[in-house]
PDB file of C-alpha atoms in Angstrom:
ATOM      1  CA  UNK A   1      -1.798  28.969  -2.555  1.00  0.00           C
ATOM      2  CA  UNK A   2       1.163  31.232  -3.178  1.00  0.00           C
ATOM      3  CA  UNK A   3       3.984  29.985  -0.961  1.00  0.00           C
ATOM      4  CA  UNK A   4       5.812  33.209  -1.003  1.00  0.00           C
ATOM      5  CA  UNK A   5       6.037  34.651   2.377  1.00  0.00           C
ATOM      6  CA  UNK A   6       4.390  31.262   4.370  1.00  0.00           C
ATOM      7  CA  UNK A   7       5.997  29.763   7.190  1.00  0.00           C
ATOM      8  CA  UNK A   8       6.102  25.713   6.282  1.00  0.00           C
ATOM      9  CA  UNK A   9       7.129  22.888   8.413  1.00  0.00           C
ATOM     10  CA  UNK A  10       8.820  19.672   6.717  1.00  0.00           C
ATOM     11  CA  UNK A  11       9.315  16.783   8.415  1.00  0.00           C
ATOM     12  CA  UNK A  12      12.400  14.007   7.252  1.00  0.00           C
ATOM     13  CA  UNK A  13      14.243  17.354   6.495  1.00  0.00           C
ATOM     14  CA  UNK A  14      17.667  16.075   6.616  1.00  0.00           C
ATOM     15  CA  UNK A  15      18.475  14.159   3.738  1.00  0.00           C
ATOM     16  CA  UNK A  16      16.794  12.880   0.742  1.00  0.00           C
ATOM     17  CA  UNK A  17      13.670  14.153  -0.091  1.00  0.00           C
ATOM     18  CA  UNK A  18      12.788  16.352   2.661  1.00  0.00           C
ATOM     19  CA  UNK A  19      15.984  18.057   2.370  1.00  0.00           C
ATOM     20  CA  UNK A  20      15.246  18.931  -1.308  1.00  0.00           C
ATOM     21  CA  UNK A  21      11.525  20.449  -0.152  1.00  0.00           C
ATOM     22  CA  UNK A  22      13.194  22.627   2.547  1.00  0.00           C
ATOM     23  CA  UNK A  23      16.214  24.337  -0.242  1.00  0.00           C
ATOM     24  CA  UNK A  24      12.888  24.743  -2.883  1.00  0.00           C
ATOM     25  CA  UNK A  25      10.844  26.641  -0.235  1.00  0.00           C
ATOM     26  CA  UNK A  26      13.462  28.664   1.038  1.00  0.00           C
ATOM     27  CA  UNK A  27      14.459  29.328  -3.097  1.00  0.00           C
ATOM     28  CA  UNK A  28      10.986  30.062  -3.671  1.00  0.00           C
ATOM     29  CA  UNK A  29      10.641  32.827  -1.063  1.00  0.00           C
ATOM     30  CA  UNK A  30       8.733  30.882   1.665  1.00  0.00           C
ATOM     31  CA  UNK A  31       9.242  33.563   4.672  1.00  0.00           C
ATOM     32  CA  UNK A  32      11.024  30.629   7.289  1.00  0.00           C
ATOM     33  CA  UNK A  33      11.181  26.846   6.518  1.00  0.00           C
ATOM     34  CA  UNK A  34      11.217  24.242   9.583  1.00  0.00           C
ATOM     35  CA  UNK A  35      13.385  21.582   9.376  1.00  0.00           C
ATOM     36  CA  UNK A  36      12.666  18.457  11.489  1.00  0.00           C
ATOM     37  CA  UNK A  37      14.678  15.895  12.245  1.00  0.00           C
ATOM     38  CA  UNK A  38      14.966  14.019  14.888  1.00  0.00           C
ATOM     39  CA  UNK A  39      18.693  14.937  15.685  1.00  0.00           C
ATOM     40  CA  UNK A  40      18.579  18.659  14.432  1.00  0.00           C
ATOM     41  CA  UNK A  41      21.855  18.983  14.229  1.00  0.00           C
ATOM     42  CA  UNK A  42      22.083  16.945  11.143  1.00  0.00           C
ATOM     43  CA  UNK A  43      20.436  19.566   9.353  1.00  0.00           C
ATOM     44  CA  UNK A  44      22.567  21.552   7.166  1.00  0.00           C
ATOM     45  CA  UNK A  45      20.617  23.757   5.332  1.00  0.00           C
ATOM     46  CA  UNK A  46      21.431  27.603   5.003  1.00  0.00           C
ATOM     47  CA  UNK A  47      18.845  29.550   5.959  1.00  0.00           C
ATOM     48  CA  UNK A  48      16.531  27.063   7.379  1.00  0.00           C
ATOM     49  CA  UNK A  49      15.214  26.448  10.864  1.00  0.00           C
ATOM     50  CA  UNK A  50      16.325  23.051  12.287  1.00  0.00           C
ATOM     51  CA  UNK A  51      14.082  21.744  14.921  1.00  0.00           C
ATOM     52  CA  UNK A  52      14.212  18.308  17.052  1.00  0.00           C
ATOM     53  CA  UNK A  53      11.132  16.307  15.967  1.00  0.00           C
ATOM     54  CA  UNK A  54      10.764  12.530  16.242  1.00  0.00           C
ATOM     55  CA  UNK A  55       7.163  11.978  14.668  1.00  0.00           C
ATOM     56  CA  UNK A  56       6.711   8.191  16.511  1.00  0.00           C
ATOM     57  CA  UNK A  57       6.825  10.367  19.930  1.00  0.00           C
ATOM     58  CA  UNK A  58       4.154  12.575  20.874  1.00  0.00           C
ATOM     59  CA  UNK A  59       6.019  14.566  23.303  1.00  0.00           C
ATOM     60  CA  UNK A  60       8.491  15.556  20.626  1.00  0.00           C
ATOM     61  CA  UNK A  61       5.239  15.937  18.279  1.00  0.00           C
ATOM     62  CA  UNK A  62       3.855  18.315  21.143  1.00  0.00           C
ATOM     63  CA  UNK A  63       7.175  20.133  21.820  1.00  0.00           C
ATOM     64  CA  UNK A  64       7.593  21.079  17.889  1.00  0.00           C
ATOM     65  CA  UNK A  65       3.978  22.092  17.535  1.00  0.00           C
ATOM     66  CA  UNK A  66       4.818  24.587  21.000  1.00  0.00           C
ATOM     67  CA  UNK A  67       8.010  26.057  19.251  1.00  0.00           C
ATOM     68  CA  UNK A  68       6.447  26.083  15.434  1.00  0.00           C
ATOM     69  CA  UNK A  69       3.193  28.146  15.844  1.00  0.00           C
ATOM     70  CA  UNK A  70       3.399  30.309  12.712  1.00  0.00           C
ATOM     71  CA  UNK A  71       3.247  26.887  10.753  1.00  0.00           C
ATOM     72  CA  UNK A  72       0.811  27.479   7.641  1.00  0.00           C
ATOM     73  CA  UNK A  73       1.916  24.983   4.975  1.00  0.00           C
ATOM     74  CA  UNK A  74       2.846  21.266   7.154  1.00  0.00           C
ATOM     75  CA  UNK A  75       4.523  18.640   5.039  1.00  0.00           C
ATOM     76  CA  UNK A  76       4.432  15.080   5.778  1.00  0.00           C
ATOM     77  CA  UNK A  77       7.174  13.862   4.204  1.00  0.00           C
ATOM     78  CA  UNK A  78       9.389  11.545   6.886  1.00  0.00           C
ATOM     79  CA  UNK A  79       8.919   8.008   6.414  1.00  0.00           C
ATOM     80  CA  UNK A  80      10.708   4.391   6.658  1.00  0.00           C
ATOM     81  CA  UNK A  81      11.148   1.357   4.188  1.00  0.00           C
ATOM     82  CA  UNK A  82      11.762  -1.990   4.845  1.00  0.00           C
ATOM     83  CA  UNK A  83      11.795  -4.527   2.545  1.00  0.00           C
ATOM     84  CA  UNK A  84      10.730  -8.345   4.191  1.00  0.00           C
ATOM     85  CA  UNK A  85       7.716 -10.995   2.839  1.00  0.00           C
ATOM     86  CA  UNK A  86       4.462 -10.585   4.982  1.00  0.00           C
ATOM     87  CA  UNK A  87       5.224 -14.306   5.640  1.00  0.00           C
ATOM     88  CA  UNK A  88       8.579 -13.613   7.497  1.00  0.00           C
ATOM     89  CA  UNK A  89       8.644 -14.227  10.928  1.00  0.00           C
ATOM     90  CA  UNK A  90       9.436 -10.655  11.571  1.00  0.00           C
ATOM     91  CA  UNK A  91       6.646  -9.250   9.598  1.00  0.00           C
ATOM     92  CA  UNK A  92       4.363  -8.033  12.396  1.00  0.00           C
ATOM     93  CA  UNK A  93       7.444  -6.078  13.693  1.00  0.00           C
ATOM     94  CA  UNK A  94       8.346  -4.967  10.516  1.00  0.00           C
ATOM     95  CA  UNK A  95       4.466  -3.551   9.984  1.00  0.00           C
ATOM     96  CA  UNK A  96       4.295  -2.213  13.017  1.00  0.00           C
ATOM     97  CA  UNK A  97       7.163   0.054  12.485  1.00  0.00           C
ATOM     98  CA  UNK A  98       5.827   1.137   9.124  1.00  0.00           C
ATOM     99  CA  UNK A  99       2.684   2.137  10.510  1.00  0.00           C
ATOM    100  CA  UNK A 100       4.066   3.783  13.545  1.00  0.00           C
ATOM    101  CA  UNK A 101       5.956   5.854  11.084  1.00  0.00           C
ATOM    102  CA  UNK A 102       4.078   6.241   7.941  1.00  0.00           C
ATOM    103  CA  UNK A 103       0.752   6.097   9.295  1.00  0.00           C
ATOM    104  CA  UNK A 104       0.586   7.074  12.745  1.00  0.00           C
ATOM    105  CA  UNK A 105       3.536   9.903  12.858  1.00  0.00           C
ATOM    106  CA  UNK A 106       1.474  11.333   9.823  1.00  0.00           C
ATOM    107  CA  UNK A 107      -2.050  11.556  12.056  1.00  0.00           C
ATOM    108  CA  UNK A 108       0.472  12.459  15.008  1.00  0.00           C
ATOM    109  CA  UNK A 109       1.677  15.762  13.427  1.00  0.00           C
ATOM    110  CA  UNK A 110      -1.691  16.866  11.719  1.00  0.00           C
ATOM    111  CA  UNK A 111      -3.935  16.382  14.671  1.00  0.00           C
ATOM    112  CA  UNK A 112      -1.166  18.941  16.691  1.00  0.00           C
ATOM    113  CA  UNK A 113      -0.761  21.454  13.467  1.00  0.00           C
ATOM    114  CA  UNK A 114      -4.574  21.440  12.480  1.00  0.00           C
ATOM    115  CA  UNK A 115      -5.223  24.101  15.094  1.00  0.00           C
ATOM    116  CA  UNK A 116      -2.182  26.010  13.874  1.00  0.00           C
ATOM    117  CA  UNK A 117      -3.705  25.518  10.624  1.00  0.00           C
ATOM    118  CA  UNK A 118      -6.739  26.715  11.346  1.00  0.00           C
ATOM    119  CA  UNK A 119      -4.910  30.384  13.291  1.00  0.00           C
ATOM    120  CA  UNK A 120      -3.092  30.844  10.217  1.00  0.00           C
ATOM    121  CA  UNK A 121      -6.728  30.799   7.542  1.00  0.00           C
ATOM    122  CA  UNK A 122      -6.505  27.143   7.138  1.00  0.00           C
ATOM    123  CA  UNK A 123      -3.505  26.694   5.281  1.00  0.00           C
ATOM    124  CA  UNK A 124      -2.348  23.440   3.654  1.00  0.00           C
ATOM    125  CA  UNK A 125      -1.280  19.696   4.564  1.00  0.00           C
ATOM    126  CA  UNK A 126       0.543  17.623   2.544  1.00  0.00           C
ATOM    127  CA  UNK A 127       0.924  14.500   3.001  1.00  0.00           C
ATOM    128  CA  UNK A 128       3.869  12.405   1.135  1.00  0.00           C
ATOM    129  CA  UNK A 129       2.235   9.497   0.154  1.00  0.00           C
ATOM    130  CA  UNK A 130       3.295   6.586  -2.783  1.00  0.00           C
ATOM    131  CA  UNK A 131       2.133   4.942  -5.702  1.00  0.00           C
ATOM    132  CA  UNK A 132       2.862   1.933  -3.770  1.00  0.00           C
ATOM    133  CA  UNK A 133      -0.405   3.217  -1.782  1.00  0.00           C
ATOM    134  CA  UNK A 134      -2.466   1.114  -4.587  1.00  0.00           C
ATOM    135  CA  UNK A 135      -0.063  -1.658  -5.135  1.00  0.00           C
ATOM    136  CA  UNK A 136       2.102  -3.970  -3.205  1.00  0.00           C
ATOM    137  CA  UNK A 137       5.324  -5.532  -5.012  1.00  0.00           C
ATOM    138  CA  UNK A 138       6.596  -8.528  -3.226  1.00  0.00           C
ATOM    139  CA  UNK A 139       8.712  -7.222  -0.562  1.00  0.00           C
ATOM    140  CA  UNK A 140       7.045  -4.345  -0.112  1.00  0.00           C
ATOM    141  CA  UNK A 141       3.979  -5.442   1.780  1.00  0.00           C
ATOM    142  CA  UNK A 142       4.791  -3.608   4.974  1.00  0.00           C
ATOM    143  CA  UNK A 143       5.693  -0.214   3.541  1.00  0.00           C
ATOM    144  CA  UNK A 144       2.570  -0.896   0.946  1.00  0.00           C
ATOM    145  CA  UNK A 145       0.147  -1.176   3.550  1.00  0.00           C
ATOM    146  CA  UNK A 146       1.303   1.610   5.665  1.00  0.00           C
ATOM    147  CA  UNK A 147       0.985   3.978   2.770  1.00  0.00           C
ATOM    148  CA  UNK A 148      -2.465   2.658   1.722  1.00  0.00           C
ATOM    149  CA  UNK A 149      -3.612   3.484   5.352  1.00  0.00           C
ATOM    150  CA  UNK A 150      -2.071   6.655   5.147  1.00  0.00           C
ATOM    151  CA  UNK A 151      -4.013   7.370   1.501  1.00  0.00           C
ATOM    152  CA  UNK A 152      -7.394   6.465   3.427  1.00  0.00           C
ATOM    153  CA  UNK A 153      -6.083   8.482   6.627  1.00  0.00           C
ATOM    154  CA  UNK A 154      -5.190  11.687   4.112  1.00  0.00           C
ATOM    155  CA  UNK A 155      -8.454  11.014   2.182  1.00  0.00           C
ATOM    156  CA  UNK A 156      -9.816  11.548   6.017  1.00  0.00           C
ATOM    157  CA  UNK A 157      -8.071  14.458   7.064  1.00  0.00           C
ATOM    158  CA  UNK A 158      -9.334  16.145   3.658  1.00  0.00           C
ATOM    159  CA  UNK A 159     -12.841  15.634   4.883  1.00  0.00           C
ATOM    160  CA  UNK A 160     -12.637  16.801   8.459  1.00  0.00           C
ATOM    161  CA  UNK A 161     -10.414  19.902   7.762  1.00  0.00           C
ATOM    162  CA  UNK A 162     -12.462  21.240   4.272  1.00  0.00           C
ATOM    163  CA  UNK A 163     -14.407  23.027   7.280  1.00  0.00           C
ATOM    164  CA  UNK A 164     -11.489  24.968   8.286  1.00  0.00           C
ATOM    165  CA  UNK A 165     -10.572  25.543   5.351  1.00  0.00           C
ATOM    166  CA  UNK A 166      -7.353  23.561   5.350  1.00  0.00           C
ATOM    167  CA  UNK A 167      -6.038  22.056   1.995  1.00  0.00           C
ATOM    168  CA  UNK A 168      -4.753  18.639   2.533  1.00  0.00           C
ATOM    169  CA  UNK A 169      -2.688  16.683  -1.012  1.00  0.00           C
ATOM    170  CA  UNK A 170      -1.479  13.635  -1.197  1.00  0.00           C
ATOM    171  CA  UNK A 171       1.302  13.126  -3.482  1.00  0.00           C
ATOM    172  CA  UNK A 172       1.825   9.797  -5.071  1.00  0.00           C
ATOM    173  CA  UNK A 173       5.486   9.541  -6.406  1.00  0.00           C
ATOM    174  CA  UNK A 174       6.883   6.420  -7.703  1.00  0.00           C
ATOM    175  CA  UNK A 175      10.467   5.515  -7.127  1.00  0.00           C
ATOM    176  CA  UNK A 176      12.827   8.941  -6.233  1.00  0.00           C
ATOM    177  CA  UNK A 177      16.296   8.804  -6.239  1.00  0.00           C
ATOM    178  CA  UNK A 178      17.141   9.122  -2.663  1.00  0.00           C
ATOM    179  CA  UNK A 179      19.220   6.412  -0.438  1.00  0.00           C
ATOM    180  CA  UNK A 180      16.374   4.882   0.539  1.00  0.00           C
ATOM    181  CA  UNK A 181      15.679   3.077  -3.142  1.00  0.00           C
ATOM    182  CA  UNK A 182      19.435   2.909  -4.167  1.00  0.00           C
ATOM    183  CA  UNK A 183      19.657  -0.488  -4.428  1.00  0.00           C
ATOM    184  CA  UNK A 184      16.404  -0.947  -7.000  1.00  0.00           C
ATOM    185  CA  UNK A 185      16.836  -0.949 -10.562  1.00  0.00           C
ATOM    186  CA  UNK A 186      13.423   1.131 -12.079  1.00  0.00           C
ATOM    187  CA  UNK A 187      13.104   4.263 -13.553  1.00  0.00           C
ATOM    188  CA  UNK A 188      13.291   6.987 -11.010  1.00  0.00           C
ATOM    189  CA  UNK A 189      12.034  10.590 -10.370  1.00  0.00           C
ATOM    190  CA  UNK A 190      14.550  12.926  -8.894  1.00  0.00           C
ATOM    191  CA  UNK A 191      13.866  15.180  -5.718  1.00  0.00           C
ATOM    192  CA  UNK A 192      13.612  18.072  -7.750  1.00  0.00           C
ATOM    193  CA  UNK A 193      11.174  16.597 -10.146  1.00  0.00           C
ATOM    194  CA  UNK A 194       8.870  15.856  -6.532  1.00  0.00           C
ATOM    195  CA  UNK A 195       9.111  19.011  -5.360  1.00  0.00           C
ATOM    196  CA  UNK A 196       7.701  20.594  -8.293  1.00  0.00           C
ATOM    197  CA  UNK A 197       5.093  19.023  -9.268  1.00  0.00           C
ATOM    198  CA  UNK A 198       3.789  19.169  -5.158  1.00  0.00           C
ATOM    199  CA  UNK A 199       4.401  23.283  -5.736  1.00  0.00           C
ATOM    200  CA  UNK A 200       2.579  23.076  -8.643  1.00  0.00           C
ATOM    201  CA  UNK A 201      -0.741  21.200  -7.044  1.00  0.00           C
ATOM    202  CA  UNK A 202      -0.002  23.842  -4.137  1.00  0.00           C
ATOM    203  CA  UNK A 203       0.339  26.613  -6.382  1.00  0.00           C
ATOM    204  CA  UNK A 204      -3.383  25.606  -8.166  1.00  0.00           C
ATOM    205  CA  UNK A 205      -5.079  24.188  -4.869  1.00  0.00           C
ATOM    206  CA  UNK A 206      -4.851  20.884  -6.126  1.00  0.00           C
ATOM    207  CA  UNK A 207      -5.882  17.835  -4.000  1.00  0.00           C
ATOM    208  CA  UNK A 208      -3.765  15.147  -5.214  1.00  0.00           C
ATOM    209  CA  UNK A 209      -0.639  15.241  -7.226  1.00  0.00           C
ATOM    210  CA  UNK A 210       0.804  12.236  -9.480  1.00  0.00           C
ATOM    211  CA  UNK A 211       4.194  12.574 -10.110  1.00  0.00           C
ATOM    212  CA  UNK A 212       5.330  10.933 -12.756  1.00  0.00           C
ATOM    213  CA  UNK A 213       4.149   8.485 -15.843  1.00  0.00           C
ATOM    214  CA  UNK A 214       4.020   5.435 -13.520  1.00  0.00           C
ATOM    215  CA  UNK A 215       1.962   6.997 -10.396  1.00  0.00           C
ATOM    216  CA  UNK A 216      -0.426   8.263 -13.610  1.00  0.00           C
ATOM    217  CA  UNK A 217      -0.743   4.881 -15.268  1.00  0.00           C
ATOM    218  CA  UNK A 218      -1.118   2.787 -11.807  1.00  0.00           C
ATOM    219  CA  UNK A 219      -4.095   5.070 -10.757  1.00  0.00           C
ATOM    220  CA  UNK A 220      -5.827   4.946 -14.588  1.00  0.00           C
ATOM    221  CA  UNK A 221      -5.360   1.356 -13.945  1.00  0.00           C
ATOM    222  CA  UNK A 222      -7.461   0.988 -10.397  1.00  0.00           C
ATOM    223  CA  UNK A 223     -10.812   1.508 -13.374  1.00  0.00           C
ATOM    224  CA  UNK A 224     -10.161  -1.432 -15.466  1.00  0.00           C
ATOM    225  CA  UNK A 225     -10.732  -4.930 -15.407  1.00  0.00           C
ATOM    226  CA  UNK A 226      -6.794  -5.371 -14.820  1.00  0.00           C
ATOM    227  CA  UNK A 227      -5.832  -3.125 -12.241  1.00  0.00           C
ATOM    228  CA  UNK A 228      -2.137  -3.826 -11.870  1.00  0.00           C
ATOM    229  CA  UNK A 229      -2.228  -4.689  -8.323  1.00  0.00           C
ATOM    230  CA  UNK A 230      -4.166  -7.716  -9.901  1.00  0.00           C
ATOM    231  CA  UNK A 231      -1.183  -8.735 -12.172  1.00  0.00           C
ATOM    232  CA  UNK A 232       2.000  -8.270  -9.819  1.00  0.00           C
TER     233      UNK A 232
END
C-alpha cells in the first residue's frame, strides 16, 4: 500500500513513538494524519489533526470513530508498561491495566474502524505489538502477557478482516528509545528506525514486521529445542 494521499489514524500520538509515526506520515505525503491522545491538546505536531481519544473508554472509542470516518490506514500504537513480579500483591491490578490497554483498547478501536476500513477498500491495521509478545523477562510478566494476547488477538483480526480486504501487521520491536524504557540498559531501536521498517511492510503488504536483530533472533528461536523464553 502506497501511503501517499491516505488518511491514517495513530493512536499514543503525543510523545514517544506515536509521535514519531504521525511526523513520518505527514513527511511521507499521507493526505491528513489523526493524532489521538487522550488530552489533545498535548499534541504538538504541525500539520496534524489532534483528536481526544482514550482507547480504555468506548464512548471516546465511539466519538473518534464518528469524527475520523475517512480513516484508511489505523495504527495501534498506544500502550502502558509496568514493571512488578506476577507474585506481587498488586499483580492482578497491574494485569488488568495492561490488558485493558494493550489488549482490549487494541480490539476496542479495530472493531469501531473495521467498517471504516471496509468504506475506504479495506485498508490496513497495524497493530504495535513486542518481541516481549513471545517472551516474558522477570518483571515484565504483566506487559508480556498483554502483548502475547494482543499477538493472538492481531493474528485474529487478520483472519476475520482478509474478507474485506483489510491488511492487518503486527510489528514486533524490541526495546525503542522512548521514556517509557529509559531506565533499562539494552540495546535499543530508535523511533525512526520503527517507523520504517512498519512503512516498509506497509509499503510491500507485509503481514508482520521484525524490527530489529533481537525481535529476528527471538522469533527464529520459538523453532528450536531452546526457545529463549525457555532459558530466561
Amino acid at each position: 500500500m502506497d501511503i501517499r494521499g491516505k488518511v491514517v489514524l495513530v493512536t499514543g500520538a503525543n510523545r514517544g513513538l506515536g509521535k514519531a509515526f504521525v511526523s513520518a506520515l505527514l513527511a511521507a505525503g499521507a493526505a491528513k494524519v489523526y493524532a489521538g491522545a487522550r488530552d489533545a491538546g498535548s499534541v504538538d505536531i504541525p500539520g496534524s489533526t489532534p483528536i481526544a481519544l482514550d482507547i480504555t473508554d468506548p464512548a471516546s472509542v465511539q466519538r473518534a470513530a464518528e469524527q475520523c470516518g475517512d480513516v484508511s490506514v489505523l495504527i495501534n500504537n498506544a500502550g502502558v508498561l509496568k514493571y512488578g513480579s506476577l507474585l506481587a500483591e498488586d499483580s492482578v491490578d497491574n494485569l488488568q491495566q495492561h490488558f485493558e490497554v494493550n489488549t482490549l483498547g487494541t480490539l476496542r478501536m479495530s472493531r469501531a474502524f473495521a467498517p471504516i476500513l471496509a468504506r475506504q477498500g479495506g485498508g490496513a491495521l497495524i497493530n504495535i505489538l513486542s518481541v516481549l509478545s513471545w517472551l516474558s523477562p522477570p518483571g515484565s510478566g504483566g506487559y508480556s502477557s498483554s502483548k502475547s494476547a494482543q499477538w493472538g488477538l492481531t493474528n485474529g483480526l487478520r483472519g476475520e478482516l482478509r474478507g474485506q480486504n483489510t491488511l492487518v501487521i503486527g510489528v514486533h520491536p524490541a526495546y525503542i528509545d522512548t521514556d517509557m524504557v529509559a531506565d533499562v540498559q539494552a540495546p535499543k531501536s530508535t523511533p525512526a528506525e520503527v517507523v520504517a521498517v512498519t512503512l516498509q511492510a506497509l509499503s510491500e503488504d507485509r503481514q508482520e514486521a521484525l524490527v530489529s536483530d533481537t525481535a529476528h533472533g527471538v522469533k527464529v528461536s520459538l523453532s528450536t529445542a531452546s526457545p529463549v523464553y525457555l532459558t530466561l
